[in-house]
Amino acid sequence: MIQNFTLHTHTIGFDGRDSATEMVAVARSMGFKTIGISNHFIVHPDIQRSKLYGVAMAKGYASIYANCFEQAIEKFKSHYAELDRLQQENPDIKILRGMEVDYFHTNQWRDGFSAAHQILKPDYIIGASHFVEYNDFICNVHDMASVDPKTCDKMLVQYWKNIQNMAESNMFNWIAHLDLPRKRGLGTHKKWHGIQEEVVATIADKRTPVEINTGGYGIDLKQPYPCDNIQKMLAMYHVPVLLSDDAHNIAQIGRHFDTAECQASNNGIKNFVSLQKILDFRGKKL
Ligand SMILES: [Zn+2]
Ligand SMILES: [Zn+2]
């Protein structure tokens, strides 16, 4: 096995399908020495106005969206207490307390998140941008796919700006699924290469690691996030890289790690980051 840790996973109670106990047992049986659980930490005052909130309600995981920090903190307190118990019961595998955090570029959000970080003391935080603020609206990739091309392009610019701001914040251990809008076939035209390279240069400047998210192989994309082209940029700028399975159930743990490593190497990526380095990178500005 190339990478003996898996840090990007989701469990039941959030939007995962299996319990932390089941995830840990499967990770161990597959030979992983460390598993981190990184459920969503998504806080925005208008989040319940986003279209995805209705979808999440119907599917029963609306509780991953909080409109205030107190709400998210309470949920994570009991979740982390469960992970602590699990670690005591399973001394032979390291269990880390992570979170996948949606970044919003406002002082209010940063202050709120810094306070939450002080209280919860996660082992690591993954920076993600599932949502962007556009005009007076919180939109995600599905919203982008359902508007006219011009508006969609403006939303995509916001998306990449948000990733750049996230990198500049220096708050995160690494950045998740860099070209997520590809999920809906968006942002793949070569006209986006310029802004993508600009963002990769910022990420490199901050020495922030980036994940290769193997969830992309699952759908008909045949490529992880990010795609070959962006992976080549990561290689050129020597950005540290790790593999993430983004497992939402036990069957997805460690999925396509071999393929992803092979593909990354073919794209010139050599800088696979160690677990210790990732954990040490933690929240310099927090
Ligand atoms: Zn995500
Ligand atoms: Zn995730």
PDB file of C-alpha atoms and ligand atoms in Angstrom:
ATOM      1  CA  MET A   1       0.000   0.000   0.000  1.00  0.00           C
ATOM      2  CA  ILE A   2       1.346   3.383  -0.959  1.00  0.00           C
ATOM      3  CA  GLN A   3      -0.310   5.574   1.650  1.00  0.00           C
ATOM      4  CA  ASN A   4      -1.044   3.905   4.975  1.00  0.00           C
ATOM      5  CA  PHE A   5      -3.366   6.583   6.285  1.00  0.00           C
ATOM      6  CA  THR A   6      -6.764   7.868   5.174  1.00  0.00           C
ATOM      7  CA  LEU A   7      -7.971  11.190   6.503  1.00  0.00           C
ATOM      8  CA  HIS A   8     -10.933  12.311   4.443  1.00  0.00           C
ATOM      9  CA  THR A   9     -13.967  10.307   5.575  1.00  0.00           C
ATOM     10  CA  HIS A  10     -17.578  10.912   6.582  1.00  0.00           C
ATOM     11  CA  THR A  11     -19.809   9.025   9.009  1.00  0.00           C
ATOM     12  CA  ILE A  12     -23.413   8.503   9.974  1.00  0.00           C
ATOM     13  CA  GLY A  13     -24.997  11.413  11.838  1.00  0.00           C
ATOM     14  CA  PHE A  14     -23.547  13.650   9.122  1.00  0.00           C
ATOM     15  CA  ASP A  15     -23.771  12.662   5.451  1.00  0.00           C
ATOM     16  CA  GLY A  16     -21.940   9.331   5.699  1.00  0.00           C
ATOM     17  CA  ARG A  17     -23.678   5.953   5.646  1.00  0.00           C
ATOM     18  CA  ASP A  18     -21.670   3.985   8.220  1.00  0.00           C
ATOM     19  CA  SER A  19     -20.636   4.570  11.833  1.00  0.00           C
ATOM     20  CA  ALA A  20     -17.165   5.620  12.923  1.00  0.00           C
ATOM     21  CA  THR A  21     -16.830   2.206  14.606  1.00  0.00           C
ATOM     22  CA  GLU A  22     -17.468   0.423  11.296  1.00  0.00           C
ATOM     23  CA  MET A  23     -15.161   2.764   9.374  1.00  0.00           C
ATOM     24  CA  VAL A  24     -12.309   2.178  11.833  1.00  0.00           C
ATOM     25  CA  ALA A  25     -12.753  -1.620  11.699  1.00  0.00           C
ATOM     26  CA  VAL A  26     -12.623  -1.681   7.890  1.00  0.00           C
ATOM     27  CA  ALA A  27      -9.661   0.724   7.714  1.00  0.00           C
ATOM     28  CA  ARG A  28      -7.744  -1.557  10.095  1.00  0.00           C
ATOM     29  CA  SER A  29      -8.613  -4.687   8.123  1.00  0.00           C
ATOM     30  CA  MET A  30      -7.281  -2.979   4.979  1.00  0.00           C
ATOM     31  CA  GLY A  31      -3.957  -2.267   6.639  1.00  0.00           C
ATOM     32  CA  PHE A  32      -4.330   1.436   7.373  1.00  0.00           C
ATOM     33  CA  LYS A  33      -2.361   2.588  10.408  1.00  0.00           C
ATOM     34  CA  THR A  34      -4.306   5.828  10.809  1.00  0.00           C
ATOM     35  CA  ILE A  35      -7.838   6.873  10.013  1.00  0.00           C
ATOM     36  CA  GLY A  36      -9.126  10.408  10.383  1.00  0.00           C
ATOM     37  CA  ILE A  37     -12.827  11.193  10.451  1.00  0.00           C
ATOM     38  CA  SER A  38     -13.549  14.521   8.787  1.00  0.00           C
ATOM     39  CA  ASN A  39     -17.231  15.334   8.803  1.00  0.00           C
ATOM     40  CA  HIS A  40     -18.603  18.528   7.314  1.00  0.00           C
ATOM     41  CA  PHE A  41     -18.374  21.768   9.245  1.00  0.00           C
ATOM     42  CA  ILE A  42     -20.520  24.132   7.179  1.00  0.00           C
ATOM     43  CA  VAL A  43     -21.646  27.343   8.869  1.00  0.00           C
ATOM     44  CA  HIS A  44     -23.239  30.282   7.092  1.00  0.00           C
ATOM     45  CA  PRO A  45     -26.176  32.465   8.210  1.00  0.00           C
ATOM     46  CA  ASP A  46     -27.958  31.894   4.859  1.00  0.00           C
ATOM     47  CA  ILE A  47     -27.052  28.254   4.346  1.00  0.00           C
ATOM     48  CA  GLN A  48     -30.626  27.073   4.721  1.00  0.00           C
ATOM     49  CA  ARG A  49     -31.565  29.227   1.751  1.00  0.00           C
ATOM     50  CA  SER A  50     -29.227  27.266  -0.511  1.00  0.00           C
ATOM     51  CA  LYS A  51     -30.961  24.867  -2.893  1.00  0.00           C
ATOM     52  CA  LEU A  52     -28.974  21.934  -1.627  1.00  0.00           C
ATOM     53  CA  TYR A  53     -30.491  22.338   1.812  1.00  0.00           C
ATOM     54  CA  GLY A  54     -33.822  21.009   0.492  1.00  0.00           C
ATOM     55  CA  VAL A  55     -32.061  18.026  -1.059  1.00  0.00           C
ATOM     56  CA  ALA A  56     -30.205  17.369   2.177  1.00  0.00           C
ATOM     57  CA  MET A  57     -33.461  17.568   4.136  1.00  0.00           C
ATOM     58  CA  ALA A  58     -35.068  14.993   1.853  1.00  0.00           C
ATOM     59  CA  LYS A  59     -32.074  12.682   2.198  1.00  0.00           C
ATOM     60  CA  GLY A  60     -31.912  13.150   5.955  1.00  0.00           C
ATOM     61  CA  TYR A  61     -28.567  14.857   6.410  1.00  0.00           C
ATOM     62  CA  ALA A  62     -29.633  18.513   6.666  1.00  0.00           C
ATOM     63  CA  SER A  63     -27.907  18.704  10.039  1.00  0.00           C
ATOM     64  CA  ILE A  64     -24.523  19.114   8.323  1.00  0.00           C
ATOM     65  CA  TYR A  65     -25.625  22.689   7.529  1.00  0.00           C
ATOM     66  CA  ALA A  66     -25.616  25.110  10.440  1.00  0.00           C
ATOM     67  CA  ASN A  67     -26.599  28.764  10.370  1.00  0.00           C
ATOM     68  CA  CYS A  68     -24.590  29.575  13.495  1.00  0.00           C
ATOM     69  CA  PHE A  69     -21.329  28.318  14.993  1.00  0.00           C
ATOM     70  CA  GLU A  70     -22.892  27.303  18.335  1.00  0.00           C
ATOM     71  CA  GLN A  71     -25.023  24.727  16.556  1.00  0.00           C
ATOM     72  CA  ALA A  72     -22.054  23.186  14.707  1.00  0.00           C
ATOM     73  CA  ILE A  73     -19.865  23.235  17.830  1.00  0.00           C
ATOM     74  CA  GLU A  74     -22.432  21.311  19.867  1.00  0.00           C
ATOM     75  CA  LYS A  75     -22.737  18.665  17.171  1.00  0.00           C
ATOM     76  CA  PHE A  76     -18.954  18.241  16.951  1.00  0.00           C
ATOM     77  CA  LYS A  77     -18.494  18.109  20.737  1.00  0.00           C
ATOM     78  CA  SER A  78     -20.492  14.905  21.053  1.00  0.00           C
ATOM     79  CA  HIS A  79     -19.029  13.547  17.804  1.00  0.00           C
ATOM     80  CA  TYR A  80     -15.446  14.076  19.014  1.00  0.00           C
ATOM     81  CA  ALA A  81     -16.308  12.548  22.395  1.00  0.00           C
ATOM     82  CA  GLU A  82     -17.396   9.431  20.495  1.00  0.00           C
ATOM     83  CA  LEU A  83     -14.114   9.396  18.543  1.00  0.00           C
ATOM     84  CA  ASP A  84     -12.133   9.726  21.799  1.00  0.00           C
ATOM     85  CA  ARG A  85     -13.964   6.715  23.224  1.00  0.00           C
ATOM     86  CA  LEU A  86     -13.323   4.800  20.040  1.00  0.00           C
ATOM     87  CA  GLN A  87      -9.594   5.574  20.241  1.00  0.00           C
ATOM     88  CA  GLN A  88      -9.470   4.183  23.772  1.00  0.00           C
ATOM     89  CA  GLU A  89     -11.142   0.988  22.651  1.00  0.00           C
ATOM     90  CA  ASN A  90      -8.838   0.649  19.616  1.00  0.00           C
ATOM     91  CA  PRO A  91      -5.273   1.403  20.690  1.00  0.00           C
ATOM     92  CA  ASP A  92      -3.821  -0.480  17.692  1.00  0.00           C
ATOM     93  CA  ILE A  93      -4.953   2.095  15.120  1.00  0.00           C
ATOM     94  CA  LYS A  94      -4.600   5.853  15.310  1.00  0.00           C
ATOM     95  CA  ILE A  95      -7.947   7.652  15.107  1.00  0.00           C
ATOM     96  CA  LEU A  96      -7.781  11.363  14.334  1.00  0.00           C
ATOM     97  CA  ARG A  97     -10.437  14.019  14.779  1.00  0.00           C
ATOM     98  CA  GLY A  98     -10.710  16.049  11.609  1.00  0.00           C
ATOM     99  CA  MET A  99     -13.261  18.236   9.902  1.00  0.00           C
ATOM    100  CA  GLU A 100     -13.981  19.293   6.327  1.00  0.00           C
ATOM    101  CA  VAL A 101     -14.618  22.998   6.607  1.00  0.00           C
ATOM    102  CA  ASP A 102     -16.389  25.230   4.104  1.00  0.00           C
ATOM    103  CA  TYR A 103     -14.416  28.460   3.857  1.00  0.00           C
ATOM    104  CA  PHE A 104     -16.232  31.791   3.598  1.00  0.00           C
ATOM    105  CA  HIS A 105     -14.190  34.921   3.051  1.00  0.00           C
ATOM    106  CA  THR A 106     -15.681  37.249   5.695  1.00  0.00           C
ATOM    107  CA  ASN A 107     -14.323  38.509   9.014  1.00  0.00           C
ATOM    108  CA  GLN A 108     -17.439  37.250  10.740  1.00  0.00           C
ATOM    109  CA  TRP A 109     -16.829  33.721   9.501  1.00  0.00           C
ATOM    110  CA  ARG A 110     -13.122  33.765  10.338  1.00  0.00           C
ATOM    111  CA  ASP A 111     -13.721  35.010  13.881  1.00  0.00           C
ATOM    112  CA  GLY A 112     -16.472  32.456  14.402  1.00  0.00           C
ATOM    113  CA  PHE A 113     -14.363  29.628  13.049  1.00  0.00           C
ATOM    114  CA  SER A 114     -11.277  30.586  15.059  1.00  0.00           C
ATOM    115  CA  ALA A 115     -13.381  30.492  18.237  1.00  0.00           C
ATOM    116  CA  ALA A 116     -14.844  27.108  17.255  1.00  0.00           C
ATOM    117  CA  HIS A 117     -11.340  25.799  16.557  1.00  0.00           C
ATOM    118  CA  GLN A 118     -10.209  26.847  20.051  1.00  0.00           C
ATOM    119  CA  ILE A 119     -13.083  24.941  21.613  1.00  0.00           C
ATOM    120  CA  LEU A 120     -13.023  21.770  19.501  1.00  0.00           C
ATOM    121  CA  LYS A 121      -9.262  21.488  18.915  1.00  0.00           C
ATOM    122  CA  PRO A 122      -9.466  19.239  15.852  1.00  0.00           C
ATOM    123  CA  ASP A 123      -6.334  17.302  14.857  1.00  0.00           C
ATOM    124  CA  TYR A 124      -6.592  18.744  11.353  1.00  0.00           C
ATOM    125  CA  ILE A 125      -8.892  20.791   9.164  1.00  0.00           C
ATOM    126  CA  ILE A 126      -9.548  20.324   5.457  1.00  0.00           C
ATOM    127  CA  GLY A 127     -10.385  23.453   3.490  1.00  0.00           C
ATOM    128  CA  ALA A 128     -13.304  23.000   1.102  1.00  0.00           C
ATOM    129  CA  SER A 129     -15.461  25.184  -1.074  1.00  0.00           C
ATOM    130  CA  HIS A 130     -18.773  23.454  -1.744  1.00  0.00           C
ATOM    131  CA  PHE A 131     -20.518  26.820  -1.645  1.00  0.00           C
ATOM    132  CA  VAL A 132     -19.715  30.294  -2.890  1.00  0.00           C
ATOM    133  CA  GLU A 133     -21.399  33.572  -2.155  1.00  0.00           C
ATOM    134  CA  TYR A 134     -22.754  35.032  -5.347  1.00  0.00           C
ATOM    135  CA  ASN A 135     -24.713  38.277  -5.166  1.00  0.00           C
ATOM    136  CA  ASP A 136     -27.184  37.653  -2.380  1.00  0.00           C
ATOM    137  CA  PHE A 137     -27.136  33.907  -2.831  1.00  0.00           C
ATOM    138  CA  ILE A 138     -25.256  30.866  -1.593  1.00  0.00           C
ATOM    139  CA  CYS A 139     -24.685  28.619  -4.546  1.00  0.00           C
ATOM    140  CA  ASN A 140     -23.010  25.285  -5.158  1.00  0.00           C
ATOM    141  CA  VAL A 141     -21.993  23.352  -8.256  1.00  0.00           C
ATOM    142  CA  HIS A 142     -25.556  22.217  -8.966  1.00  0.00           C
ATOM    143  CA  ASP A 143     -26.784  25.799  -8.918  1.00  0.00           C
ATOM    144  CA  MET A 144     -23.944  26.721 -11.273  1.00  0.00           C
ATOM    145  CA  ALA A 145     -25.112  24.030 -13.670  1.00  0.00           C
ATOM    146  CA  SER A 146     -28.667  25.369 -13.760  1.00  0.00           C
ATOM    147  CA  VAL A 147     -28.040  29.032 -14.647  1.00  0.00           C
ATOM    148  CA  ASP A 148     -27.185  30.722 -17.961  1.00  0.00           C
ATOM    149  CA  PRO A 149     -23.565  30.350 -19.162  1.00  0.00           C
ATOM    150  CA  LYS A 150     -22.584  33.936 -18.333  1.00  0.00           C
ATOM    151  CA  THR A 151     -23.807  33.723 -14.743  1.00  0.00           C
ATOM    152  CA  CYS A 152     -22.231  30.294 -14.439  1.00  0.00           C
ATOM    153  CA  ASP A 153     -18.857  31.730 -15.491  1.00  0.00           C
ATOM    154  CA  LYS A 154     -19.160  34.488 -12.889  1.00  0.00           C
ATOM    155  CA  MET A 155     -19.937  31.887 -10.226  1.00  0.00           C
ATOM    156  CA  LEU A 156     -16.928  29.849 -11.337  1.00  0.00           C
ATOM    157  CA  VAL A 157     -14.689  32.902 -10.997  1.00  0.00           C
ATOM    158  CA  GLN A 158     -16.038  33.287  -7.454  1.00  0.00           C
ATOM    159  CA  TYR A 159     -15.279  29.624  -6.831  1.00  0.00           C
ATOM    160  CA  TRP A 160     -11.605  29.945  -7.814  1.00  0.00           C
ATOM    161  CA  LYS A 161     -11.282  33.235  -5.911  1.00  0.00           C
ATOM    162  CA  ASN A 162     -12.625  31.481  -2.838  1.00  0.00           C
ATOM    163  CA  ILE A 163     -10.021  28.710  -3.187  1.00  0.00           C
ATOM    164  CA  GLN A 164      -7.316  31.343  -3.549  1.00  0.00           C
ATOM    165  CA  ASN A 165      -8.540  33.201  -0.436  1.00  0.00           C
ATOM    166  CA  MET A 166      -8.648  29.890   1.392  1.00  0.00           C
ATOM    167  CA  ALA A 167      -5.010  29.208   0.498  1.00  0.00           C
ATOM    168  CA  GLU A 168      -4.009  32.722   1.500  1.00  0.00           C
ATOM    169  CA  SER A 169      -5.727  32.308   4.875  1.00  0.00           C
ATOM    170  CA  ASN A 170      -3.134  29.660   5.813  1.00  0.00           C
ATOM    171  CA  MET A 171      -5.757  28.107   8.072  1.00  0.00           C
ATOM    172  CA  PHE A 172      -6.033  24.631   6.606  1.00  0.00           C
ATOM    173  CA  ASN A 173      -3.924  21.496   6.669  1.00  0.00           C
ATOM    174  CA  TRP A 174      -4.805  20.909   3.037  1.00  0.00           C
ATOM    175  CA  ILE A 175      -7.262  21.820   0.320  1.00  0.00           C
ATOM    176  CA  ALA A 176      -9.963  19.393  -0.839  1.00  0.00           C
ATOM    177  CA  HIS A 177     -11.158  18.485  -4.366  1.00  0.00           C
ATOM    178  CA  LEU A 178      -9.651  21.460  -6.202  1.00  0.00           C
ATOM    179  CA  ASP A 179     -11.772  21.342  -9.376  1.00  0.00           C
ATOM    180  CA  LEU A 180     -15.070  20.265  -7.788  1.00  0.00           C
ATOM    181  CA  PRO A 181     -17.278  22.050 -10.396  1.00  0.00           C
ATOM    182  CA  ARG A 182     -16.110  19.334 -12.842  1.00  0.00           C
ATOM    183  CA  LYS A 183     -18.636  17.178 -11.003  1.00  0.00           C
ATOM    184  CA  ARG A 184     -21.217  18.870 -13.216  1.00  0.00           C
ATOM    185  CA  GLY A 185     -18.890  19.215 -16.183  1.00  0.00           C
ATOM    186  CA  LEU A 186     -18.147  22.858 -15.391  1.00  0.00           C
ATOM    187  CA  GLY A 187     -14.892  24.780 -15.686  1.00  0.00           C
ATOM    188  CA  THR A 188     -13.196  22.246 -17.960  1.00  0.00           C
ATOM    189  CA  HIS A 189     -12.606  24.613 -20.916  1.00  0.00           C
ATOM    190  CA  LYS A 190      -9.018  25.721 -21.446  1.00  0.00           C
ATOM    191  CA  LYS A 191     -10.018  29.342 -20.816  1.00  0.00           C
ATOM    192  CA  TRP A 192      -9.928  28.400 -17.107  1.00  0.00           C
ATOM    193  CA  HIS A 193      -6.292  27.274 -17.176  1.00  0.00           C
ATOM    194  CA  GLY A 194      -5.032  30.799 -16.447  1.00  0.00           C
ATOM    195  CA  ILE A 195      -6.996  31.322 -13.255  1.00  0.00           C
ATOM    196  CA  GLN A 196      -6.321  27.718 -12.193  1.00  0.00           C
ATOM    197  CA  GLU A 197      -2.598  28.224 -12.524  1.00  0.00           C
ATOM    198  CA  GLU A 198      -2.814  31.500 -10.608  1.00  0.00           C
ATOM    199  CA  VAL A 199      -4.541  29.673  -7.758  1.00  0.00           C
ATOM    200  CA  VAL A 200      -2.020  26.812  -7.840  1.00  0.00           C
ATOM    201  CA  ALA A 201       0.792  29.389  -7.643  1.00  0.00           C
ATOM    202  CA  THR A 202      -0.784  30.898  -4.512  1.00  0.00           C
ATOM    203  CA  ILE A 203      -1.207  27.447  -2.976  1.00  0.00           C
ATOM    204  CA  ALA A 204       2.462  26.705  -3.731  1.00  0.00           C
ATOM    205  CA  ASP A 205       3.503  30.016  -2.235  1.00  0.00           C
ATOM    206  CA  LYS A 206       1.717  29.108   1.007  1.00  0.00           C
ATOM    207  CA  ARG A 207       3.107  25.562   0.828  1.00  0.00           C
ATOM    208  CA  THR A 208      -0.393  24.212   1.441  1.00  0.00           C
ATOM    209  CA  PRO A 209      -0.850  20.546   0.503  1.00  0.00           C
ATOM    210  CA  VAL A 210      -3.603  19.540  -1.935  1.00  0.00           C
ATOM    211  CA  GLU A 211      -5.481  16.255  -1.989  1.00  0.00           C
ATOM    212  CA  ILE A 212      -6.051  13.972  -4.918  1.00  0.00           C
ATOM    213  CA  ASN A 213      -9.634  13.009  -4.246  1.00  0.00           C
ATOM    214  CA  THR A 214     -10.376   9.569  -5.661  1.00  0.00           C
ATOM    215  CA  GLY A 215     -14.139  10.109  -5.386  1.00  0.00           C
ATOM    216  CA  GLY A 216     -13.933  11.378  -8.971  1.00  0.00           C
ATOM    217  CA  TYR A 217     -13.252   7.866 -10.271  1.00  0.00           C
ATOM    218  CA  GLY A 218     -16.583   6.691  -8.917  1.00  0.00           C
ATOM    219  CA  ILE A 219     -18.734   8.624 -11.329  1.00  0.00           C
ATOM    220  CA  ASP A 220     -18.150   8.676 -15.072  1.00  0.00           C
ATOM    221  CA  LEU A 221     -15.313  11.166 -14.782  1.00  0.00           C
ATOM    222  CA  LYS A 222     -12.526   8.572 -14.957  1.00  0.00           C
ATOM    223  CA  GLN A 223     -10.347  11.144 -13.241  1.00  0.00           C
ATOM    224  CA  PRO A 224      -9.928  12.163  -9.638  1.00  0.00           C
ATOM    225  CA  TYR A 225     -10.161  15.753  -8.431  1.00  0.00           C
ATOM    226  CA  PRO A 226      -8.112  17.521  -9.605  1.00  0.00           C
ATOM    227  CA  CYS A 227      -7.815  16.440 -13.246  1.00  0.00           C
ATOM    228  CA  ASP A 228      -4.568  15.642 -15.100  1.00  0.00           C
ATOM    229  CA  ASN A 229      -4.075  19.197 -16.281  1.00  0.00           C
ATOM    230  CA  ILE A 230      -4.209  20.699 -12.778  1.00  0.00           C
ATOM    231  CA  GLN A 231      -2.129  17.811 -11.425  1.00  0.00           C
ATOM    232  CA  LYS A 232       0.580  18.813 -13.915  1.00  0.00           C
ATOM    233  CA  MET A 233       0.431  22.352 -12.511  1.00  0.00           C
ATOM    234  CA  LEU A 234       0.760  20.953  -8.972  1.00  0.00           C
ATOM    235  CA  ALA A 235       3.824  19.003 -10.120  1.00  0.00           C
ATOM    236  CA  MET A 236       5.354  22.055 -11.787  1.00  0.00           C
ATOM    237  CA  TYR A 237       4.933  24.135  -8.615  1.00  0.00           C
ATOM    238  CA  HIS A 238       6.059  21.269  -6.315  1.00  0.00           C
ATOM    239  CA  VAL A 239       2.840  21.403  -4.288  1.00  0.00           C
ATOM    240  CA  PRO A 240       2.716  18.657  -1.608  1.00  0.00           C
ATOM    241  CA  VAL A 241       0.022  16.084  -2.370  1.00  0.00           C
ATOM    242  CA  LEU A 242      -1.876  13.402  -0.450  1.00  0.00           C
ATOM    243  CA  LEU A 243      -4.500  10.836  -1.443  1.00  0.00           C
ATOM    244  CA  SER A 244      -8.066  11.134  -0.141  1.00  0.00           C
ATOM    245  CA  ASP A 245     -10.884   8.651  -0.652  1.00  0.00           C
ATOM    246  CA  ASP A 246     -13.643  10.943   0.659  1.00  0.00           C
ATOM    247  CA  ALA A 247     -15.299   7.750   1.902  1.00  0.00           C
ATOM    248  CA  HIS A 248     -18.976   8.130   2.789  1.00  0.00           C
ATOM    249  CA  ASN A 249     -19.279   4.408   3.560  1.00  0.00           C
ATOM    250  CA  ILE A 250     -17.028   1.447   4.362  1.00  0.00           C
ATOM    251  CA  ALA A 251     -16.798   0.265   0.745  1.00  0.00           C
ATOM    252  CA  GLN A 252     -15.178   3.550  -0.274  1.00  0.00           C
ATOM    253  CA  ILE A 253     -12.270   3.434   2.168  1.00  0.00           C
ATOM    254  CA  GLY A 254      -8.987   3.568   0.266  1.00  0.00           C
ATOM    255  CA  ARG A 255     -10.800   3.446  -3.083  1.00  0.00           C
ATOM    256  CA  HIS A 256      -8.586   3.740  -6.163  1.00  0.00           C
ATOM    257  CA  PHE A 257      -5.490   4.751  -4.189  1.00  0.00           C
ATOM    258  CA  ASP A 258      -3.195   2.652  -6.449  1.00  0.00           C
ATOM    259  CA  THR A 259      -4.659   4.094  -9.648  1.00  0.00           C
ATOM    260  CA  ALA A 260      -4.496   7.622  -8.288  1.00  0.00           C
ATOM    261  CA  GLU A 261      -0.887   7.326  -7.226  1.00  0.00           C
ATOM    262  CA  CYS A 262       0.077   5.912 -10.589  1.00  0.00           C
ATOM    263  CA  GLN A 263      -1.773   8.656 -12.440  1.00  0.00           C
ATOM    264  CA  ALA A 264      -0.252  11.377 -10.231  1.00  0.00           C
ATOM    265  CA  SER A 265       3.232  10.004 -10.892  1.00  0.00           C
ATOM    266  CA  ASN A 266       2.527  10.037 -14.619  1.00  0.00           C
ATOM    267  CA  ASN A 267       1.598  13.696 -14.232  1.00  0.00           C
ATOM    268  CA  GLY A 268       5.001  14.369 -12.679  1.00  0.00           C
ATOM    269  CA  ILE A 269       3.931  14.542  -9.037  1.00  0.00           C
ATOM    270  CA  LYS A 270       6.710  13.416  -6.706  1.00  0.00           C
ATOM    271  CA  ASN A 271       5.961  15.371  -3.572  1.00  0.00           C
ATOM    272  CA  PHE A 272       3.708  12.973  -1.644  1.00  0.00           C
ATOM    273  CA  VAL A 273       3.443  14.408   1.830  1.00  0.00           C
ATOM    274  CA  SER A 274       3.860  12.367   5.029  1.00  0.00           C
ATOM    275  CA  LEU A 275       1.188  12.152   7.708  1.00  0.00           C
ATOM    276  CA  GLN A 276       3.398  13.993  10.174  1.00  0.00           C
ATOM    277  CA  LYS A 277       3.973  16.860   7.761  1.00  0.00           C
ATOM    278  CA  ILE A 278       0.265  17.242   7.146  1.00  0.00           C
ATOM    279  CA  LEU A 279      -0.524  17.355  10.836  1.00  0.00           C
ATOM    280  CA  ASP A 280       2.322  19.780  11.498  1.00  0.00           C
ATOM    281  CA  PHE A 281       0.998  22.119   8.841  1.00  0.00           C
ATOM    282  CA  ARG A 282      -1.984  22.892  11.037  1.00  0.00           C
ATOM    283  CA  GLY A 283      -3.677  26.284  11.228  1.00  0.00           C
ATOM    284  CA  LYS A 284      -0.721  28.604  11.510  1.00  0.00           C
ATOM    285  CA  LYS A 285      -2.917  31.643  11.838  1.00  0.00           C
ATOM    286  CA  LEU A 286      -5.414  30.184  14.289  1.00  0.00           C
TER     287      LEU A 286
HETATM  288 ZN    ZN B   1     -16.147  17.777  -0.006  1.00  0.00          ZN
HETATM  289 ZN    ZN B   2     -15.699  15.093   1.928  1.00  0.00          ZN
END
